[in-house]
Amino acid sequence: MNNVTRAAEIAARESYGRLLAYLAARTHDIAQAEDALAEAFSKALQHWPEKGVPGNPDAWLLTVARNNLTDRQRHLTKFPTTSEIPETFAEMTEEEKIPDRRLVLMMICAHPAISPDLHTPLMLQTVLGVNARTIARLFLFSPAALSKRLARAKNKIRDAGIPFCLPDKDQLPKRSHAILEAIYALHSYDWLDPRDNFGDEALYLSDLLCSYLPENAEALGLSSLILFSHARKKARILDEILVPTDKQDTDLWDTHTIKLAENRLQRAFQLSSPGRFQIEAAIDSVHISRKKTGQVDWRALHKLYHALIKFEPSAGALVAQAVVIANLFAPKEGLKILSVLEKQIGTSFQPLWAAKAELFARTGAVRDAKRSYEKAISLSTDATVIRFLVQQKSMLAP
Amino acid sequence: MRYTLLLYTDPVDLAHMTPEDWEAEKEVYGAYIGALQEAGVFIDTDWLQPVETATTLTLKSGTSVVQDGPFADTKETLGGFFVIEVPDLDAALAWAEKCPAAKTGKVEIRPSAMGG
């Protein structure tokens, strides 16, 4: 898909999300609102080519979708009430936009009563209008099973009375965090082809969240993190082979996107409310500064990983810190940490073996390096990663 | 080492699937097979007809006994398999984790007894 089509697609989603959030907020029935909206879009496809595109297309779509909902309600209830969904709808002026209730919709998608693995798919489907089949392909999920689970979740939202309003102030940070996690999951989803990993959608959603919660430092941090990653997009895979950040050609990094990311991170820091996403973005920022300085500031990375591990100790962060220590002091120091880590987390963590292989190679332990590369390759399921590791292994002294 | 991933699903989950659903399903499994092939670990796979089509035969009692249906009545039934060639169980698990069936049913991982 080319960039122009992609841009148009994202723009169309703006309308879709707004309309759906508005319609669903009135009925609390997301599935019904989706159907009504789908029908409105299909009517638009019939009417607009003949009669021309209306002055305010969103208002037109909303009116049609609302009428449709009213009809459905009449079928369902013995005593039709039109008070909830007025039949007549005052024409909106051309500039007027549908009130934006997408934050509420995002909160509902990431509600604690909804299974966490559905948060991201629900958000993609409702806020961005991505169809279930595409989502299923992205997550390698059985499409029929996913559709069924999404339908069940929507029924639950309707029947369990999950409120269609913003949570209380004291609940807001926790609830916003669930949204951040869902966007992060989308961003970091690397399966099959990282170039097709819905990075644009993740960026769009994080931008949206920043606009709703400009005082949320972690929302800014996540958005910065995603932007930094976008800036490196062209350098990340060359000839179908993954290129690690510290080996990437910095000329391929996008200066404009880097600036946006830096600004957002600065704004986050000014709020003095540190968190995991800000630290991850700061780590990216250190890597990115190689574009100017020509070298990696391992000392800064050491401090940041230390902070990250304090916030959220993950195997990935621990492995990364071992590599930083190897670069700061000696490969042997890194290997020591990795061997302790292996005893704690077991032998099935791919990044651990990729790191071991690289560090063994640097110490000249060719046999250990070779063995570690082989283990890392066997644990990799992404072709670009496999090719990178095979390439590294082939560069070892015989 | 050669491993077989046995894919078990609850037939109730598949009961209402339309031809389009199956097409979409094939697309997802196609992507998984593609990834296995690209990694050079793919050996074989098959997708089986529902368990109602099963016929079981035994000569254990001396004579041939043919039974209509599977040998065991279980809630989750064998729906397909993948044979992969990977170095160890860690790697087999990494691939099983990516298998679409793992998200909706169960994937049993069995090492080959023939070496291979």
Coordinates of C-alpha atoms in Angstrom, one line a residue:
Chain A
M1 CA 0.0 0.0 0.0
N2 CA 1.5 3.4 -0.9
N3 CA 1.8 6.3 1.5
V4 CA -1.0 8.4 0.0
T5 CA -3.6 5.6 0.2
R6 CA -2.4 4.9 3.7
A7 CA -2.8 8.6 4.7
A8 CA -6.3 8.7 3.2
E9 CA -7.2 5.6 5.1
I10 CA -6.0 7.1 8.4
A11 CA -8.0 10.3 7.7
A12 CA -11.1 8.3 7.0
R13 CA -10.7 6.7 10.4
E14 CA -10.9 10.0 12.1
S15 CA -14.5 10.3 11.0
Y16 CA -15.3 6.7 11.7
G17 CA -14.0 6.8 15.3
R18 CA -15.8 10.0 16.1
L19 CA -19.1 8.8 14.7
L20 CA -18.9 5.5 16.4
A21 CA -18.0 6.9 19.7
Y22 CA -20.8 9.4 19.5
L23 CA -23.4 6.8 18.5
A24 CA -22.3 4.1 21.0
A25 CA -22.3 6.6 23.8
R26 CA -26.1 7.1 23.3
T27 CA -27.1 3.5 23.1
H28 CA -24.2 1.7 24.9
D29 CA -24.5 -0.9 22.2
I30 CA -21.3 -0.8 20.2
A31 CA -22.2 -3.6 17.9
Q32 CA -25.5 -2.0 17.0
A33 CA -23.8 1.4 16.5
E34 CA -21.3 -0.3 14.2
D35 CA -24.0 -1.9 12.1
A36 CA -25.9 1.4 11.8
L37 CA -22.7 3.2 10.8
A38 CA -21.8 0.5 8.3
E39 CA -25.2 1.0 6.7
A40 CA -24.8 4.7 6.7
F41 CA -21.5 4.3 4.8
S42 CA -23.0 2.0 2.3
K43 CA -25.9 4.5 1.7
A44 CA -23.3 7.2 1.2
L45 CA -21.7 5.1 -1.5
Q46 CA -25.0 4.9 -3.3
H47 CA -26.1 8.6 -2.8
W48 CA -23.0 10.6 -3.0
P49 CA -21.8 9.7 -6.5
E50 CA -25.3 10.7 -7.8
K51 CA -26.2 13.7 -5.7
G52 CA -22.8 14.9 -4.7
V53 CA -20.9 14.9 -1.4
P54 CA -22.9 16.8 1.2
G55 CA -21.4 19.9 2.8
N56 CA -20.8 18.2 6.1
P57 CA -20.3 14.5 5.3
D58 CA -20.0 13.5 8.9
A59 CA -23.3 15.1 9.8
W60 CA -24.9 13.4 6.9
L61 CA -23.5 10.0 8.0
L62 CA -24.6 10.7 11.6
T63 CA -28.1 11.5 10.6
V64 CA -28.5 8.4 8.5
A65 CA -26.9 6.2 11.2
R66 CA -29.1 7.7 13.9
N67 CA -32.3 7.2 11.9
N68 CA -31.2 3.6 11.3
L69 CA -30.7 3.2 15.1
T70 CA -34.1 4.6 15.7
D71 CA -35.7 2.1 13.4
R72 CA -33.9 -0.7 15.1
Q73 CA -35.0 0.5 18.5
R74 CA -38.6 0.6 17.3
H75 CA -38.3 -3.0 16.2
L76 CA -37.0 -4.0 19.6
T77 CA -39.4 -2.2 21.9
K78 CA -43.1 -2.5 22.2
F79 CA -43.5 1.2 23.0
P80 CA -41.3 3.1 20.7
T81 CA -39.5 5.9 22.3
T82 CA -37.7 8.5 20.2
S83 CA -36.4 10.5 23.1
E84 CA -33.1 8.7 23.3
I85 CA -32.3 9.0 19.7
P86 CA -34.1 11.9 18.1
E87 CA -35.4 11.2 14.7
T88 CA -34.9 14.7 13.4
F89 CA -31.4 16.0 13.5
A90 CA -30.5 19.7 13.3
E91 CA -28.2 20.3 10.4
M92 CA -24.7 20.9 11.5
T93 CA -22.8 23.8 9.9
E94 CA -20.0 22.9 7.6
E95 CA -17.2 23.5 10.0
E96 CA -18.9 21.9 13.0
K97 CA -17.6 18.5 14.0
I98 CA -19.2 15.7 15.8
P99 CA -18.4 16.0 19.6
D100 CA -15.3 13.9 20.2
R101 CA -16.1 11.0 22.6
R102 CA -13.3 8.8 21.5
L103 CA -11.5 9.0 24.8
V104 CA -14.5 7.4 26.5
L105 CA -14.5 4.7 23.8
M106 CA -10.8 4.0 24.5
M107 CA -11.5 3.8 28.2
I108 CA -14.3 1.3 27.6
C109 CA -12.1 -0.8 25.2
A110 CA -9.4 -1.0 27.9
H111 CA -11.8 -1.4 30.8
P112 CA -10.6 -3.8 33.6
A113 CA -13.7 -5.9 33.1
I114 CA -12.6 -6.7 29.5
S115 CA -9.9 -9.3 29.0
P116 CA -6.6 -7.5 28.5
D117 CA -5.7 -9.4 25.2
L118 CA -8.9 -7.8 23.7
H119 CA -8.0 -4.2 24.6
T120 CA -5.9 -3.6 21.5
P121 CA -8.2 -5.5 19.0
L122 CA -11.3 -3.7 20.4
M123 CA -9.6 -0.3 20.1
L124 CA -8.4 -1.0 16.5
Q125 CA -11.9 -2.1 15.6
T126 CA -14.0 0.7 17.2
V127 CA -11.7 3.7 17.3
L128 CA -10.1 3.1 13.9
G129 CA -12.6 0.9 12.1
V130 CA -10.1 -1.8 11.2
N131 CA -12.0 -4.9 10.3
A132 CA -11.7 -8.1 12.5
R133 CA -10.1 -10.1 9.6
T134 CA -7.2 -7.7 9.4
I135 CA -6.8 -7.6 13.1
A136 CA -6.8 -11.4 13.2
R137 CA -4.1 -11.6 10.5
L138 CA -2.0 -9.1 12.5
F139 CA -2.1 -11.1 15.7
L140 CA -2.2 -14.6 14.1
F141 CA -5.6 -15.2 15.7
S142 CA -8.3 -17.4 14.3
P143 CA -10.6 -14.7 12.6
A144 CA -13.8 -16.5 13.6
A145 CA -12.7 -17.0 17.2
L146 CA -11.6 -13.3 17.4
S147 CA -14.9 -12.1 16.0
K148 CA -16.8 -14.2 18.5
R149 CA -14.7 -12.9 21.4
L150 CA -15.1 -9.3 20.2
A151 CA -18.9 -9.7 19.9
R152 CA -19.0 -11.2 23.4
A153 CA -17.0 -8.3 24.8
K154 CA -19.4 -5.8 23.2
N155 CA -22.4 -7.6 24.7
K156 CA -20.7 -7.5 28.1
I157 CA -20.0 -3.7 27.7
R158 CA -23.7 -3.3 26.9
D159 CA -25.2 -5.7 29.4
A160 CA -22.9 -5.3 32.4
G161 CA -23.5 -1.6 32.4
I162 CA -19.9 -0.4 31.8
P163 CA -20.4 3.3 32.0
F164 CA -19.9 5.5 28.9
C165 CA -18.3 8.3 30.7
L166 CA -14.8 9.3 31.9
P167 CA -13.7 7.6 35.1
D168 CA -13.3 9.7 38.3
K169 CA -10.1 11.7 38.8
D170 CA -8.6 9.1 41.1
Q171 CA -9.3 6.3 38.7
L172 CA -8.2 8.2 35.6
P173 CA -4.4 7.5 35.8
K174 CA -4.9 3.7 36.2
R175 CA -7.5 3.6 33.4
S176 CA -5.4 5.7 31.1
H177 CA -2.5 3.4 31.8
A178 CA -4.5 0.4 30.4
I179 CA -5.0 2.4 27.2
L180 CA -1.2 3.1 27.0
E181 CA -0.5 -0.6 27.5
A182 CA -2.9 -1.5 24.6
I183 CA -1.2 1.1 22.3
Y184 CA 2.2 -0.1 23.4
A185 CA 1.2 -3.7 22.6
L186 CA 0.2 -2.6 19.1
H187 CA 3.5 -0.6 18.6
S188 CA 5.7 -3.5 19.7
Y189 CA 3.9 -6.1 17.7
D190 CA 6.6 -7.3 15.4
W191 CA 5.2 -10.5 14.0
L192 CA 5.7 -11.4 10.3
D193 CA 6.7 -8.0 8.9
P194 CA 7.7 -5.1 11.1
R195 CA 7.0 -2.8 8.3
D196 CA 3.4 -3.8 8.4
N197 CA 3.0 -3.7 12.2
F198 CA 0.4 -1.1 12.4
G199 CA 2.9 1.5 13.5
D200 CA 0.9 4.3 11.9
E201 CA -2.2 3.2 13.9
A202 CA -0.2 3.1 17.1
L203 CA 1.1 6.6 16.4
Y204 CA -2.3 7.9 15.6
L205 CA -3.8 6.4 18.8
S206 CA -1.0 7.8 21.0
D207 CA -1.3 11.2 19.4
L208 CA -5.0 11.1 20.1
L209 CA -4.4 10.2 23.7
C210 CA -1.9 13.0 24.2
S211 CA -4.4 15.5 22.8
Y212 CA -7.0 14.3 25.4
L213 CA -4.6 14.0 28.3
P214 CA -1.9 16.7 27.7
E215 CA -0.9 16.5 31.4
N216 CA -0.2 12.8 31.3
A217 CA 3.5 12.4 31.2
E218 CA 3.4 8.7 30.3
A219 CA 1.1 9.4 27.4
L220 CA 3.7 11.9 26.1
G221 CA 6.4 9.4 26.8
L222 CA 4.7 6.6 24.9
S223 CA 4.0 8.9 22.0
S224 CA 7.7 10.0 22.0
L225 CA 8.8 6.4 22.1
I226 CA 6.6 5.5 19.1
L227 CA 7.9 8.6 17.2
F228 CA 11.5 7.7 17.9
S229 CA 10.9 4.3 16.5
H230 CA 9.2 5.8 13.4
A231 CA 12.2 8.0 12.8
R232 CA 14.3 4.9 12.4
K233 CA 11.8 3.0 10.2
K234 CA 13.9 3.2 7.0
A235 CA 17.1 2.1 8.7
R236 CA 15.6 -0.8 10.6
I237 CA 15.5 -3.4 7.9
L238 CA 17.9 -3.5 4.9
D239 CA 17.8 -6.2 2.3
E240 CA 15.3 -8.0 4.4
I241 CA 17.8 -8.2 7.3
L242 CA 17.2 -6.6 10.7
V243 CA 19.7 -3.9 11.6
P244 CA 20.1 -3.3 15.4
T245 CA 19.8 0.3 16.5
D246 CA 23.4 0.9 17.3
K247 CA 24.4 -0.4 13.8
Q248 CA 21.9 1.6 11.8
D249 CA 22.9 4.2 9.2
T250 CA 21.9 7.4 11.0
D251 CA 21.5 9.2 7.7
L252 CA 18.4 7.2 7.2
W253 CA 16.9 8.4 10.4
D254 CA 14.2 11.1 9.9
T255 CA 15.2 14.4 11.4
H256 CA 11.7 15.9 11.5
T257 CA 10.2 12.9 13.3
I258 CA 13.2 13.0 15.8
K259 CA 12.4 16.6 16.6
L260 CA 8.8 15.8 17.3
A261 CA 9.8 12.9 19.5
E262 CA 12.3 15.1 21.4
N263 CA 9.8 17.8 22.0
R264 CA 7.2 15.4 23.3
L265 CA 9.8 13.9 25.7
Q266 CA 10.8 17.3 26.9
R267 CA 7.1 18.1 27.6
A268 CA 6.8 14.8 29.5
F269 CA 9.9 15.6 31.7
Q270 CA 8.5 19.0 32.6
L271 CA 5.6 17.3 34.2
S272 CA 8.0 15.6 36.7
S273 CA 6.1 12.4 36.8
P274 CA 8.6 9.7 35.6
G275 CA 7.5 6.3 34.3
R276 CA 8.4 3.4 32.2
F277 CA 7.4 4.8 28.8
Q278 CA 9.3 8.0 29.4
I279 CA 12.4 6.0 30.4
E280 CA 12.1 3.9 27.3
A281 CA 11.8 7.0 25.2
A282 CA 14.8 8.5 26.9
I283 CA 16.8 5.3 26.0
D284 CA 15.8 5.8 22.4
S285 CA 16.7 9.4 22.6
V286 CA 20.3 8.4 23.7
H287 CA 20.6 6.1 20.8
I288 CA 19.2 8.7 18.4
S289 CA 21.8 11.3 19.6
R290 CA 24.5 9.1 17.9
K291 CA 23.2 10.9 14.7
K292 CA 24.9 14.1 16.1
T293 CA 27.7 12.8 18.2
G294 CA 28.7 9.7 16.2
Q295 CA 28.9 7.5 19.3
V296 CA 26.6 5.7 21.8
D297 CA 26.6 7.2 25.3
W298 CA 26.7 3.9 27.1
R299 CA 27.0 5.7 30.5
A300 CA 23.7 7.4 30.0
L301 CA 22.1 4.2 28.9
H302 CA 23.5 2.4 32.0
K303 CA 21.7 4.9 34.2
L304 CA 18.5 4.7 32.2
Y305 CA 18.3 1.0 32.2
H306 CA 19.0 1.0 35.9
A307 CA 15.9 3.3 36.3
L308 CA 13.8 1.2 33.9
I309 CA 14.6 -2.0 35.8
K310 CA 13.6 -0.3 39.1
F311 CA 10.2 0.7 37.5
E312 CA 9.5 -2.5 35.7
P313 CA 12.0 -5.3 35.9
S314 CA 11.6 -7.3 32.6
A315 CA 13.9 -9.9 31.1
G316 CA 14.3 -7.7 28.1
A317 CA 15.6 -4.7 30.1
L318 CA 17.9 -7.0 32.1
V319 CA 19.5 -8.4 29.0
A320 CA 19.8 -4.9 27.5
Q321 CA 21.5 -3.7 30.7
A322 CA 24.0 -6.5 30.5
V323 CA 24.9 -5.5 27.0
V324 CA 25.4 -1.9 28.1
I325 CA 27.7 -3.0 30.9
A326 CA 29.6 -5.1 28.4
N327 CA 30.1 -2.0 26.3
L328 CA 30.9 0.2 29.3
F329 CA 33.4 -2.1 31.0
A330 CA 34.2 -5.4 29.3
P331 CA 32.3 -8.1 27.4
K332 CA 33.1 -10.6 30.2
E333 CA 31.2 -8.4 32.7
G334 CA 28.2 -8.6 30.5
L335 CA 28.5 -12.3 30.1
K336 CA 28.7 -12.8 33.8
I337 CA 25.4 -11.0 34.3
L338 CA 23.8 -13.0 31.5
S339 CA 24.8 -16.3 33.0
V340 CA 23.2 -15.4 36.3
L341 CA 20.1 -14.2 34.4
E342 CA 19.9 -17.5 32.5
K343 CA 19.7 -19.4 35.8
Q344 CA 16.7 -17.2 36.8
I345 CA 14.7 -17.0 33.6
G346 CA 15.6 -20.3 31.9
T347 CA 16.9 -21.1 28.5
S348 CA 14.1 -20.0 26.2
F349 CA 14.5 -16.2 26.0
Q350 CA 15.8 -15.3 22.6
P351 CA 17.3 -11.9 23.3
L352 CA 19.5 -13.5 26.0
W353 CA 21.1 -15.8 23.5
A354 CA 21.5 -13.1 20.8
A355 CA 23.3 -11.0 23.4
K356 CA 25.4 -13.9 24.6
A357 CA 26.4 -14.7 21.1
E358 CA 27.5 -11.2 20.4
L359 CA 29.5 -10.9 23.6
F360 CA 31.2 -14.3 23.1
A361 CA 32.1 -13.2 19.6
R362 CA 33.8 -10.1 21.0
T363 CA 35.8 -12.1 23.6
G364 CA 37.0 -14.4 20.8
A365 CA 35.1 -17.5 22.2
V366 CA 34.1 -18.5 18.7
R367 CA 32.7 -21.9 19.7
D368 CA 30.5 -20.5 22.4
A369 CA 29.4 -17.6 20.1
K370 CA 28.5 -20.1 17.4
R371 CA 26.5 -22.2 19.8
S372 CA 24.7 -19.1 21.2
Y373 CA 23.9 -17.9 17.7
E374 CA 22.4 -21.2 16.8
K375 CA 20.3 -21.2 20.0
A376 CA 19.1 -17.6 19.3
I377 CA 18.3 -18.5 15.7
S378 CA 16.2 -21.5 16.8
L379 CA 14.2 -19.3 19.2
S380 CA 13.5 -16.7 16.5
T381 CA 10.3 -16.7 14.6
D382 CA 10.8 -13.6 12.5
A383 CA 12.6 -14.0 9.2
T384 CA 14.4 -10.6 9.3
V385 CA 15.8 -11.5 12.8
I386 CA 16.8 -15.0 11.7
R387 CA 18.7 -13.5 8.7
F388 CA 20.5 -11.0 10.9
L389 CA 21.7 -13.8 13.3
V390 CA 22.7 -16.1 10.4
Q391 CA 24.7 -13.2 8.9
Q392 CA 26.4 -12.5 12.3
K393 CA 27.2 -16.2 12.8
S394 CA 28.7 -16.5 9.3
M395 CA 31.1 -13.6 10.2
L396 CA 32.7 -15.6 13.0
A397 CA 36.2 -16.9 12.5
P398 CA 36.1 -20.5 11.3
Chain B
M1 CA 15.0 -32.7 16.4
R2 CA 11.6 -33.4 14.8
Y3 CA 8.5 -32.3 16.7
T4 CA 4.9 -32.7 16.0
L5 CA 2.5 -30.0 17.1
L6 CA -1.0 -31.6 17.6
L7 CA -3.7 -29.0 17.4
Y8 CA -6.8 -29.6 19.6
T9 CA -9.9 -27.4 19.4
D10 CA -13.4 -27.6 20.7
P11 CA -15.7 -28.5 17.7
V12 CA -18.4 -26.2 19.3
D13 CA -16.1 -23.3 18.5
L14 CA -16.1 -24.2 14.8
A15 CA -19.8 -25.1 14.5
H16 CA -21.1 -21.9 13.0
M17 CA -18.2 -21.1 10.7
T18 CA -19.2 -19.9 7.2
P19 CA -17.1 -20.6 4.0
E20 CA -15.8 -17.0 4.3
D21 CA -14.8 -17.7 7.9
W22 CA -12.8 -20.7 6.7
E23 CA -11.2 -18.6 3.9
A24 CA -10.1 -16.1 6.6
E25 CA -8.9 -18.9 8.8
K26 CA -6.8 -20.3 5.9
E27 CA -5.2 -16.9 5.4
V28 CA -4.0 -16.8 9.0
Y29 CA -2.7 -20.4 8.9
G30 CA -1.1 -19.6 5.5
A31 CA 0.8 -16.8 7.2
Y32 CA 2.0 -19.1 9.9
I33 CA 3.1 -21.8 7.4
G34 CA 4.9 -19.0 5.5
A35 CA 6.8 -18.0 8.6
L36 CA 7.7 -21.6 9.4
Q37 CA 9.0 -22.1 5.8
E38 CA 11.0 -18.9 5.9
A39 CA 12.6 -20.0 9.1
G40 CA 13.4 -23.3 7.4
V41 CA 11.7 -25.4 10.1
F42 CA 8.6 -26.5 8.2
I43 CA 8.2 -30.2 7.4
D44 CA 4.5 -31.0 7.0
T45 CA 1.0 -30.0 8.0
D46 CA -2.5 -31.1 7.5
W47 CA -5.9 -29.8 8.4
L48 CA -8.4 -32.6 9.3
Q49 CA -12.1 -32.9 8.6
P50 CA -14.3 -32.8 11.7
V51 CA -14.2 -35.7 14.1
E52 CA -17.6 -37.0 12.9
T53 CA -15.8 -38.2 9.8
A54 CA -13.4 -40.3 11.8
T55 CA -13.3 -44.1 11.5
T56 CA -11.3 -46.2 14.0
L57 CA -10.0 -49.6 13.3
T58 CA -8.4 -52.2 15.5
L59 CA -7.2 -55.8 15.1
K60 CA -6.2 -56.1 18.8
S61 CA -8.9 -58.7 19.5
G62 CA -7.8 -60.8 16.5
T63 CA -10.5 -59.7 14.2
S64 CA -10.9 -56.4 12.5
V65 CA -13.2 -54.1 14.4
V66 CA -14.2 -50.9 12.7
Q67 CA -15.8 -48.2 14.7
D68 CA -17.6 -45.2 13.5
G69 CA -16.0 -42.2 15.2
P70 CA -12.8 -41.3 17.0
F71 CA -11.2 -43.8 19.3
A72 CA -11.8 -41.5 22.3
D73 CA -14.6 -39.1 23.0
T74 CA -13.0 -35.9 24.1
K75 CA -14.3 -32.4 24.4
E76 CA -11.4 -31.0 22.4
T77 CA -10.6 -33.0 19.3
L78 CA -7.6 -33.3 17.0
G79 CA -8.0 -30.8 14.2
G80 CA -4.7 -30.7 12.5
F81 CA -0.9 -31.0 13.0
F82 CA 2.4 -29.4 12.1
V83 CA 5.7 -31.3 11.9
I84 CA 8.7 -29.0 12.4
E85 CA 12.4 -29.6 12.6
V86 CA 14.0 -27.5 15.4
P87 CA 16.9 -28.1 17.8
D88 CA 15.1 -28.5 21.0
L89 CA 11.9 -28.1 23.0
D90 CA 12.5 -24.4 23.7
A91 CA 12.4 -23.7 20.0
A92 CA 9.4 -26.0 19.5
L93 CA 7.6 -24.0 22.2
A94 CA 8.5 -20.7 20.6
W95 CA 6.8 -21.9 17.4
A96 CA 3.8 -23.4 19.3
E97 CA 3.3 -20.1 20.9
K98 CA 2.8 -18.5 17.5
C99 CA 0.4 -21.2 16.3
P100 CA -3.1 -19.7 15.9
A101 CA -4.6 -22.8 17.5
A102 CA -2.8 -22.0 20.7
K103 CA -5.0 -19.0 21.2
T104 CA -8.3 -20.8 20.8
G105 CA -7.5 -24.4 21.9
K106 CA -4.5 -26.4 22.9
V107 CA -1.3 -27.4 21.2
E108 CA 0.4 -30.6 22.3
I109 CA 4.1 -30.8 21.5
R110 CA 5.5 -34.3 20.9
P111 CA 9.1 -35.1 20.1
S112 CA 9.7 -37.7 17.3
A113 CA 10.7 -41.1 18.5
M114 CA 12.4 -41.9 15.2
G115 CA 15.1 -39.3 15.8
G116 CA 15.0 -37.4 12.5

